[in-house]
Structures are given as C-alpha cells and as structure tokens.
PDB file of C-alpha atoms and ligand atoms in Angstrom:
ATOM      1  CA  UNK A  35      13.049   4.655 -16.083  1.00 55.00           C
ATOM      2  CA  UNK A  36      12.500   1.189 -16.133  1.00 66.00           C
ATOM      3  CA  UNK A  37      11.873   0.642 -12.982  1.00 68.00           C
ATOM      4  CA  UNK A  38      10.173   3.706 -12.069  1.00 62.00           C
ATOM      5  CA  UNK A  39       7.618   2.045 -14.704  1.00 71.00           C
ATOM      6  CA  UNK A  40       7.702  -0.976 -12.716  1.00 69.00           C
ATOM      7  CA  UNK A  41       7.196   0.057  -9.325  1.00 63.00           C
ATOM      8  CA  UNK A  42       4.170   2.058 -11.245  1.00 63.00           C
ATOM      9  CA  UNK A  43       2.774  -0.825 -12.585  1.00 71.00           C
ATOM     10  CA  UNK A  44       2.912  -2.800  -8.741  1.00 65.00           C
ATOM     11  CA  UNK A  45       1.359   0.101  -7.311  1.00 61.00           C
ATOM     12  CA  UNK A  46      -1.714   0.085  -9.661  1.00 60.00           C
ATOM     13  CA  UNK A  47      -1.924  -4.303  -9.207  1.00 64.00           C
ATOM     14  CA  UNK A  48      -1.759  -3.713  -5.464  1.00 59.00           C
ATOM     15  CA  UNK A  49       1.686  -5.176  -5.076  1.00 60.00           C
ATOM     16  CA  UNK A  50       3.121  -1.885  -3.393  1.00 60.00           C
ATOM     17  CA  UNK A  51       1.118  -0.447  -0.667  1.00 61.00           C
ATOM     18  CA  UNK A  52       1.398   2.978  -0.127  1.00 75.00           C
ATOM     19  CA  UNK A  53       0.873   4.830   3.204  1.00 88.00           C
ATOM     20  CA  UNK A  54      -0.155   8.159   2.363  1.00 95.00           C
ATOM     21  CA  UNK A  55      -3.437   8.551   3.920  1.00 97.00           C
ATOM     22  CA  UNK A  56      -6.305  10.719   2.173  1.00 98.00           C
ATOM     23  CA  UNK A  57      -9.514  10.829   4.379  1.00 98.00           C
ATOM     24  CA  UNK A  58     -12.405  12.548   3.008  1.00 98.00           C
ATOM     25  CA  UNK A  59     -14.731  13.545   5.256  1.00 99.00           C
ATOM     26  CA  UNK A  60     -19.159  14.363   4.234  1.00 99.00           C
ATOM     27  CA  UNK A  61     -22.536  14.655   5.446  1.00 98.00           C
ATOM     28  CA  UNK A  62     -24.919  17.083   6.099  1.00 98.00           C
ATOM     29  CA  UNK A  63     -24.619  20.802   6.711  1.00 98.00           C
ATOM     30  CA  UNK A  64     -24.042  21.078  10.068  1.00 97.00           C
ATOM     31  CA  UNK A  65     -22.688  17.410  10.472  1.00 98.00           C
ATOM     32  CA  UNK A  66     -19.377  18.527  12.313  1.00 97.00           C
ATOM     33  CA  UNK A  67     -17.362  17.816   9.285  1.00 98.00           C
ATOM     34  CA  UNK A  68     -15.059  21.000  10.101  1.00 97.00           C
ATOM     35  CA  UNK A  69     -14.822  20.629  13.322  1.00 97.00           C
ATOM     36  CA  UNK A  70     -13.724  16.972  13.489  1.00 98.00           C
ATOM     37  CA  UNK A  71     -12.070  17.324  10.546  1.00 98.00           C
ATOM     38  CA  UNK A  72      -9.606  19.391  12.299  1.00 98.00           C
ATOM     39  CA  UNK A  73      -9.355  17.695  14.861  1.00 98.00           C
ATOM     40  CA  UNK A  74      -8.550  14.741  13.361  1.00 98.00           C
ATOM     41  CA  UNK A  75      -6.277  16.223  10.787  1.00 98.00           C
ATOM     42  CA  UNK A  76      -3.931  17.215  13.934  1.00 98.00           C
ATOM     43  CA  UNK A  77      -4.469  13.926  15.733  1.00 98.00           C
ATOM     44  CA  UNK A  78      -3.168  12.108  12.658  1.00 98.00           C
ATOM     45  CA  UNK A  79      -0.157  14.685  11.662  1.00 98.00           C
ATOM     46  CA  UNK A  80      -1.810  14.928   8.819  1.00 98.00           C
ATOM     47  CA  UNK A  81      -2.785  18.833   6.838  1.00 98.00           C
ATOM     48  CA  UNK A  82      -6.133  19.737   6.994  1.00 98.00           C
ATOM     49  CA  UNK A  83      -8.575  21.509   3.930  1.00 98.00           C
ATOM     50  CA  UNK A  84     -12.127  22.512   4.442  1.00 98.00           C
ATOM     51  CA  UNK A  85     -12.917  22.797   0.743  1.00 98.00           C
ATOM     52  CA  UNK A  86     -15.387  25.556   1.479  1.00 98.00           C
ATOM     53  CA  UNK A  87     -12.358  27.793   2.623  1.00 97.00           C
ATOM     54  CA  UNK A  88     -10.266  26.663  -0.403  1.00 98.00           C
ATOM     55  CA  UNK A  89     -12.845  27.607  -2.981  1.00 98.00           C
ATOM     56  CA  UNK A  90     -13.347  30.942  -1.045  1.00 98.00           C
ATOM     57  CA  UNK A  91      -9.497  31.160  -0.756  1.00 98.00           C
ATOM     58  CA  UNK A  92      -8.947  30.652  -4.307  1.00 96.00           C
ATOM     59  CA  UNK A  93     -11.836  33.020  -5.832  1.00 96.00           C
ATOM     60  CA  UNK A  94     -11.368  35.326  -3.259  1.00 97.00           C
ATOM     61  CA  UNK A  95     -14.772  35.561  -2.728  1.00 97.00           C
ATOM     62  CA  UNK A  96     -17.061  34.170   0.284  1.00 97.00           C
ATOM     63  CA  UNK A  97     -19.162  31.375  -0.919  1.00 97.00           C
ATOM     64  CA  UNK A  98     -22.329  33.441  -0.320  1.00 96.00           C
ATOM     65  CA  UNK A  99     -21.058  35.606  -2.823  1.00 97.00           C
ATOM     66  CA  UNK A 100     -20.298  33.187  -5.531  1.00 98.00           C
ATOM     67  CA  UNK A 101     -23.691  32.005  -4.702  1.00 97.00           C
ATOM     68  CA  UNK A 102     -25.052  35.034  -4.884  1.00 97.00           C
ATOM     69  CA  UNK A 103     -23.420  36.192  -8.293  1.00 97.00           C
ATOM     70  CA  UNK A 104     -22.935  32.667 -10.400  1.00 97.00           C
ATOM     71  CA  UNK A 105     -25.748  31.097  -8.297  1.00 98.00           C
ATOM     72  CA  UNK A 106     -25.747  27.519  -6.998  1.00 98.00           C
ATOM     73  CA  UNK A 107     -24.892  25.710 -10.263  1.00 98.00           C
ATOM     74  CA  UNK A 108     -21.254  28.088 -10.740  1.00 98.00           C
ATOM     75  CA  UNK A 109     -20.909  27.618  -7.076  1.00 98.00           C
ATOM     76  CA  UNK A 110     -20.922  23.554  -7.999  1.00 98.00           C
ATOM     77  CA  UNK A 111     -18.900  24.072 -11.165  1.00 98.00           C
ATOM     78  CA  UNK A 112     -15.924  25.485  -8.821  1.00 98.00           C
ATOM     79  CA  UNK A 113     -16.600  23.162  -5.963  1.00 98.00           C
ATOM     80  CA  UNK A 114     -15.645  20.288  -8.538  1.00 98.00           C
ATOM     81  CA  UNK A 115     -13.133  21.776  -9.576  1.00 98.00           C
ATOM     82  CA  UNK A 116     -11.640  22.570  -6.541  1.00 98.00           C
ATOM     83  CA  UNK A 117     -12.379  19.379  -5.638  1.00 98.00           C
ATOM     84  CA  UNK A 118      -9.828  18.018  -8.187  1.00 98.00           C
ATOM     85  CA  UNK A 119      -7.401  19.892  -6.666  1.00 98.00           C
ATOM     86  CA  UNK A 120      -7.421  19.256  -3.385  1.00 98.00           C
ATOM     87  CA  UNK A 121      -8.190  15.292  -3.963  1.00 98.00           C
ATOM     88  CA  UNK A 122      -4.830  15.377  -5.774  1.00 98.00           C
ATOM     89  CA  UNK A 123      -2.793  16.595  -1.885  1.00 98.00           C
ATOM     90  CA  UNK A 124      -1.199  13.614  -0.039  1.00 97.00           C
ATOM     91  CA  UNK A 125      -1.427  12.808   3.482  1.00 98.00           C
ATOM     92  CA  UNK A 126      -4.686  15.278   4.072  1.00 98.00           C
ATOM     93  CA  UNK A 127      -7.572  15.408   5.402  1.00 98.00           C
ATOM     94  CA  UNK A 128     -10.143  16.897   3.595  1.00 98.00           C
ATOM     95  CA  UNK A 129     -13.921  18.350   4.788  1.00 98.00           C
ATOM     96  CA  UNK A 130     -16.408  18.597   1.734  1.00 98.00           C
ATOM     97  CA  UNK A 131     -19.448  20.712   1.741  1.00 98.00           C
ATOM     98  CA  UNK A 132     -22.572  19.482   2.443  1.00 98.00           C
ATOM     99  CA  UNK A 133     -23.718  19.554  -1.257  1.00 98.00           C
ATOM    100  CA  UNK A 134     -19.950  17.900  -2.676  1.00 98.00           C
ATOM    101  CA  UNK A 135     -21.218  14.374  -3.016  1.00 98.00           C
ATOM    102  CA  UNK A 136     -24.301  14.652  -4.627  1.00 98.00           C
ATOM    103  CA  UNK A 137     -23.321  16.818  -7.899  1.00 98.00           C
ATOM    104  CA  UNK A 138     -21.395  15.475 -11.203  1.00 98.00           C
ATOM    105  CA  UNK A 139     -19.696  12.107 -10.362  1.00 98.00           C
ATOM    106  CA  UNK A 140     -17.628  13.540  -7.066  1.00 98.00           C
ATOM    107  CA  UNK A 141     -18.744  11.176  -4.936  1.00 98.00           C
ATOM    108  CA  UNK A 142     -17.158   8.150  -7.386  1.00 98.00           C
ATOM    109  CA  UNK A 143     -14.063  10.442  -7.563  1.00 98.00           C
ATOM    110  CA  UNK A 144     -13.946  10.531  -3.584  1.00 98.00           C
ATOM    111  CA  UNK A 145     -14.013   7.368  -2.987  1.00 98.00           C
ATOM    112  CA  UNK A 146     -11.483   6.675  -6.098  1.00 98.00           C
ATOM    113  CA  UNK A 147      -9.244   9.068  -4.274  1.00 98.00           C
ATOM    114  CA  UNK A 148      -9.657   8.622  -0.384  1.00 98.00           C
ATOM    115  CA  UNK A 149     -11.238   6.732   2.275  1.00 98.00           C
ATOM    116  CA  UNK A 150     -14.713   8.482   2.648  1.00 98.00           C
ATOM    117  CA  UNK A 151     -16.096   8.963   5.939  1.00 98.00           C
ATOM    118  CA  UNK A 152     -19.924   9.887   6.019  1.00 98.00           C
ATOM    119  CA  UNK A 153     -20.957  11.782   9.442  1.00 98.00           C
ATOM    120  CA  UNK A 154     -24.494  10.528   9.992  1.00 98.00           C
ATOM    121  CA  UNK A 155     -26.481  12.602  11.752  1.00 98.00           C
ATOM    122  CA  UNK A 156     -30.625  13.085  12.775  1.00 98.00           C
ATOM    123  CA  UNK A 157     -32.364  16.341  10.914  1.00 98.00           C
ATOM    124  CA  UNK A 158     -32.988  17.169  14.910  1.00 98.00           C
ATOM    125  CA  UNK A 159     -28.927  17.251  15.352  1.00 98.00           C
ATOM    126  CA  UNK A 160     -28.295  18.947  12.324  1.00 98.00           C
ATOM    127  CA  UNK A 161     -30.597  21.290  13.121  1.00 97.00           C
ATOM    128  CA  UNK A 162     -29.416  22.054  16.539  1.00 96.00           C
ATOM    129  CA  UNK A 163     -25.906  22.408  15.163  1.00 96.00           C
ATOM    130  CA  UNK A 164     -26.311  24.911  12.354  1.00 97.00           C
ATOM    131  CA  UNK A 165     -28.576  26.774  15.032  1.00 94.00           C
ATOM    132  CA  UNK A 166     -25.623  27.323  17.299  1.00 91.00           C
ATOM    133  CA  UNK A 167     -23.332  27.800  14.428  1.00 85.00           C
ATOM    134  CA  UNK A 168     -21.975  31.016  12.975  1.00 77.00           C
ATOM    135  CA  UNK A 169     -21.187  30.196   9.796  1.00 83.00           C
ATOM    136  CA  UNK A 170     -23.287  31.779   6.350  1.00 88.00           C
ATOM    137  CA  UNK A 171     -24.746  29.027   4.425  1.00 95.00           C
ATOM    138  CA  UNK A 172     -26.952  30.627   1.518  1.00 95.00           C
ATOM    139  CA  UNK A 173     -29.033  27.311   1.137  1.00 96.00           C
ATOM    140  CA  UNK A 174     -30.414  27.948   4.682  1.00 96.00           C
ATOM    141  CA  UNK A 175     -30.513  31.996   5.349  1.00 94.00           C
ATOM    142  CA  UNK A 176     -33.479  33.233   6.475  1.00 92.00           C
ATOM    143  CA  UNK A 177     -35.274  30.065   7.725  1.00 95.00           C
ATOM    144  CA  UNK A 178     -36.865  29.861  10.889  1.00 94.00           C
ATOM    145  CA  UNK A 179     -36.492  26.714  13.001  1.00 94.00           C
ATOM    146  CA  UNK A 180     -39.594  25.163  11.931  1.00 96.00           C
ATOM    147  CA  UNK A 181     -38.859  26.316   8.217  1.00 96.00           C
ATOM    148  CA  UNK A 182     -34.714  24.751   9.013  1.00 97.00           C
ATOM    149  CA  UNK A 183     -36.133  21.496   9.905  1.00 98.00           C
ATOM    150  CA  UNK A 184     -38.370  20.925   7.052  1.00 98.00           C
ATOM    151  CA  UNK A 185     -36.014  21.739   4.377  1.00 98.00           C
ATOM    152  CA  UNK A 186     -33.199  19.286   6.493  1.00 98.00           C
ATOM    153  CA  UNK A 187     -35.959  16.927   6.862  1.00 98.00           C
ATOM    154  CA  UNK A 188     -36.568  17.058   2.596  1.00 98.00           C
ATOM    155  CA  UNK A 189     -32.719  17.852   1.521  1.00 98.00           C
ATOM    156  CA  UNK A 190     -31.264  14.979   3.330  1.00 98.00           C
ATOM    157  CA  UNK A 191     -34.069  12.359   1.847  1.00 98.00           C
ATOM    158  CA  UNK A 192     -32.359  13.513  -1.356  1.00 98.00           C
ATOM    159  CA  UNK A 193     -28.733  13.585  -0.422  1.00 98.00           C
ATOM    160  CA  UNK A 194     -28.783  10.336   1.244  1.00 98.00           C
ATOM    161  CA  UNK A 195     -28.331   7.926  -1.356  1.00 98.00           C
ATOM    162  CA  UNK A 196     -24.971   9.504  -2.601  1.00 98.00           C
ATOM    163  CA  UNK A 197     -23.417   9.713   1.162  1.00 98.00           C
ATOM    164  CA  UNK A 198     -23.969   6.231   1.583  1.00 98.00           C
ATOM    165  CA  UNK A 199     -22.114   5.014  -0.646  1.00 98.00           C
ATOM    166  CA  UNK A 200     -19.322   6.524   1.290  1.00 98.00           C
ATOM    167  CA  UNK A 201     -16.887   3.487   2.940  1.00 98.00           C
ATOM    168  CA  UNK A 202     -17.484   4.397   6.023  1.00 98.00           C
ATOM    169  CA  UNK A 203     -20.041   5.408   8.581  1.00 98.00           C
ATOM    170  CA  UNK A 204     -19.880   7.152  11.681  1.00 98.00           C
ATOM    171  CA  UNK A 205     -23.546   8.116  13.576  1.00 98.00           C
ATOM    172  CA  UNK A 206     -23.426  11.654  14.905  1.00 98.00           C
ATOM    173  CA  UNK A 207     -25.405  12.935  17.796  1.00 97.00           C
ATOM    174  CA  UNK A 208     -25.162  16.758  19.466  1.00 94.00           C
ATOM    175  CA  UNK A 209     -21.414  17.519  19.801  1.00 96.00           C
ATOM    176  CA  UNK A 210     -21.609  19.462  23.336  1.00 93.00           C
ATOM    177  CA  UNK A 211     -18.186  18.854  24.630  1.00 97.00           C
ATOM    178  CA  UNK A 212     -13.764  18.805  23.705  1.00 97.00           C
ATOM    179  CA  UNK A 213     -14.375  14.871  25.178  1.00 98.00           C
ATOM    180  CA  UNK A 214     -16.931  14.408  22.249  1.00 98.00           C
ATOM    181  CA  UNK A 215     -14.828  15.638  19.310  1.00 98.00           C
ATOM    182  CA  UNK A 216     -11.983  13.488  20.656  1.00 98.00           C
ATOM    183  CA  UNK A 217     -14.493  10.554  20.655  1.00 98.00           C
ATOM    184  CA  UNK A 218     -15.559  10.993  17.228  1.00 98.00           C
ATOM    185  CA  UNK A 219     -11.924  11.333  16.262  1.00 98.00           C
ATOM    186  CA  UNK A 220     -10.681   8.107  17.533  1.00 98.00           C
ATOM    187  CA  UNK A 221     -13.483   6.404  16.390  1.00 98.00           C
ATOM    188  CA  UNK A 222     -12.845   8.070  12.472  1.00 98.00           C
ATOM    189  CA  UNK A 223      -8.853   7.647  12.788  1.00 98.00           C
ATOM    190  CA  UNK A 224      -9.779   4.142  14.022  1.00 98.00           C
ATOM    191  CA  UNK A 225     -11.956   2.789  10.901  1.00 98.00           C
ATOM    192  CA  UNK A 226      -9.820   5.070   8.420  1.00 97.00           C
ATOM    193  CA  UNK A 227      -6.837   2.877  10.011  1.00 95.00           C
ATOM    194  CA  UNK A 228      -7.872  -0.290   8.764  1.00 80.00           C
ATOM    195  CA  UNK A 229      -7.676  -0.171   4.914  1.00 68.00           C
TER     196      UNK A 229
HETATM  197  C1  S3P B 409     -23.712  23.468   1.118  1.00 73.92           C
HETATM  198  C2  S3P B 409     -22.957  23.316   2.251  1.00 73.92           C
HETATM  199  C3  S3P B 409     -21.951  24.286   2.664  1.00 73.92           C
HETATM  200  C4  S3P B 409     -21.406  25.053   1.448  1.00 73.92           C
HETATM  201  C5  S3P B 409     -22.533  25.645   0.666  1.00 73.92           C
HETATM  202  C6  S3P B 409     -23.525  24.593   0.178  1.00 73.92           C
HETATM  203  C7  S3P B 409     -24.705  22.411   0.784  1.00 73.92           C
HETATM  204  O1  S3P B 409     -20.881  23.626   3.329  1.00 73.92           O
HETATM  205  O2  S3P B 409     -20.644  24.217   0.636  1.00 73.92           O
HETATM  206  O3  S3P B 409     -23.176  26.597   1.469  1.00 73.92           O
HETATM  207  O4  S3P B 409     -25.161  22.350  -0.359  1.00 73.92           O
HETATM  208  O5  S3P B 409     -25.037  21.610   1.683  1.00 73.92           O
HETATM  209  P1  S3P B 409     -21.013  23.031   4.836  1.00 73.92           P
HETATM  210  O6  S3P B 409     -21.620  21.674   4.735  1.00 73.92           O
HETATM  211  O7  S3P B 409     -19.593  22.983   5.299  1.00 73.92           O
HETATM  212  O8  S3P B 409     -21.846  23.978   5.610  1.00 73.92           O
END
C-alpha cells in the first residue's frame, strides 16, 4: 500500500516515466485522420479507435442518425462523453472527429491525456478528400463543390484556434498513394516519439 502510494506520487512529480503511449490524432473533416490513424496504430503495435465508430458502436446508431434525432448539440454531448472513455485506453491511438476539439474543454482534456497531433491541411485538400470519400458526414450533405469549399473555407477559420493548440503539427497535402500514408506515418510516429 505504501508503496503503491509512492510510486503514485513519483509518477505524478515526473520521477517515473511511463511508456504507454496515447496519440490523439485531429483536424479537419477530411484531414486523413482515419486513415493514418490506422496506419499508424499498426505501425506502432499499438490499438486503434476512430471515435466516430465508437460513439456509433456504443449507441448503435450511425452518427447521421444521432444527428438527425438529438441534433448536433446531443451528438456533442455523447462525443464527450465517449471521449472520456476512450482517453482513459492505454497504448492507443485514437482519431477524433472533426468537431472533437472545439466543444466543452476536450481539447484541454486531449492534450492532458495524450500527445495531440493536428493534421493540417488547405480547404482545397480537404475538399478534394471528402469529395473522393464515402463516408456520411451530416455537417456537409448536400453541398455542391462550390457550396463544400465555402463552408470549409468559414468552418476551419473557426476551428483553427482550438487545433492549434494541439502539441504537434503535421501539414497535409492530397494523400494519392500507400507511399504517402507511410510518409505521414513516420513522420507522426517520429514527433509522437520524442516526448
Ligand atoms: C464532424 C466530423 C465527423 C463527425 C461528425 C461531425 C465535424 O468526423 O464527427 O460528422 O463536426 O467536423 P470526421 O472528421 O471523422 O469526418
């Protein structure tokens, strides 16, 4: 008992280091925060949760659907909550909706609980990426390209400030190719390595 309390109170001074890793990946819709996330997750031997599917997995209900019948402030309400849960797991890593950082205090949580990694990309990449992907994302549906770029374009402006304070950066441009993905990963295990 005593020196479970002990080795406690190192670990909160600093004294112990531990080496679980936690790696919190955000950024815009369409950022490639799934997709490297993934990736990564398996490059590091680490388990990976998109906390889109765990919301949806623990509802048991698509998120278009929550949208749809709690609208966009329920949605948020579970996506913090879920949050919690998943920023609890050990040795993860962990993609974050688009919208995670920028409601309640969940970005000061994220970076209390992981090393953050913000995927930095142009409204012209973002763009291009939700265009080719297949995913349902009720913020967007229905918007023609023109309409998509404008509302990226105003969105972003807004959500910037709270991805930024993420601890680390990595710039994102058009992910074409497997070579790409692996790039990104390296260069995310890489900074993620350091602290
Ligand atoms: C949202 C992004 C989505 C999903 C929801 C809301 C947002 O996740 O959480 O549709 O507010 O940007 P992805 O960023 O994984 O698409």
């Amino acid at each position: 008992m005593f020196i479970g309390s002990l080795i406690e109170e190192f670990r909160k001074q600093g004294i112990f280091k531990s080496n679980m890793k936690r790696i919190v990946l955000i950024g815009y819709m369409g950022a490639g925060k799934t997709t490297l996330g993934r990736v990564l997750a398996k490059h590091l031997n680490l388990e990976f949760f998109d906390l889109d599917w765990y919301v949806e997995n623990r509802y048991r209900m698509k998120i278009p659907q929550i949208f749809q019948e709690k609208g966009e402030e329920g949605f948020r309400q579970l996506e913090r909550l879920m949050l919690h849960e998943v920023g609890e797991m050990e040795d993860v890593v962990i993609s974050c909706g688009g919208g995670t950082p920028c409601f309640f205090d969940n970005m000061d949580y994220i970076n209390q609980q992981a090393e953050s990694v913000y995927l930095k990309a142009e409204p012209e990449v973002l763009k291009e990426h939700l265009l080719m992907g297949k995913s349902k994302r009720p913020l967007i549906e229905g918007k023609s390209p023109e309409e998509l770029i404008a509302f990226i374009r105003e969105s972003l402006q807004i959500r910037e400030p709270f991805y930024a304070k993420a601890k680390h950066v990595v710039n994102i441009d058009v992910i074409h190719t497997k070579q790409q993905i692996d790039d990104y990963v390296n260069q995310i295990a890489q900074i993620t390595s350091k602290s």
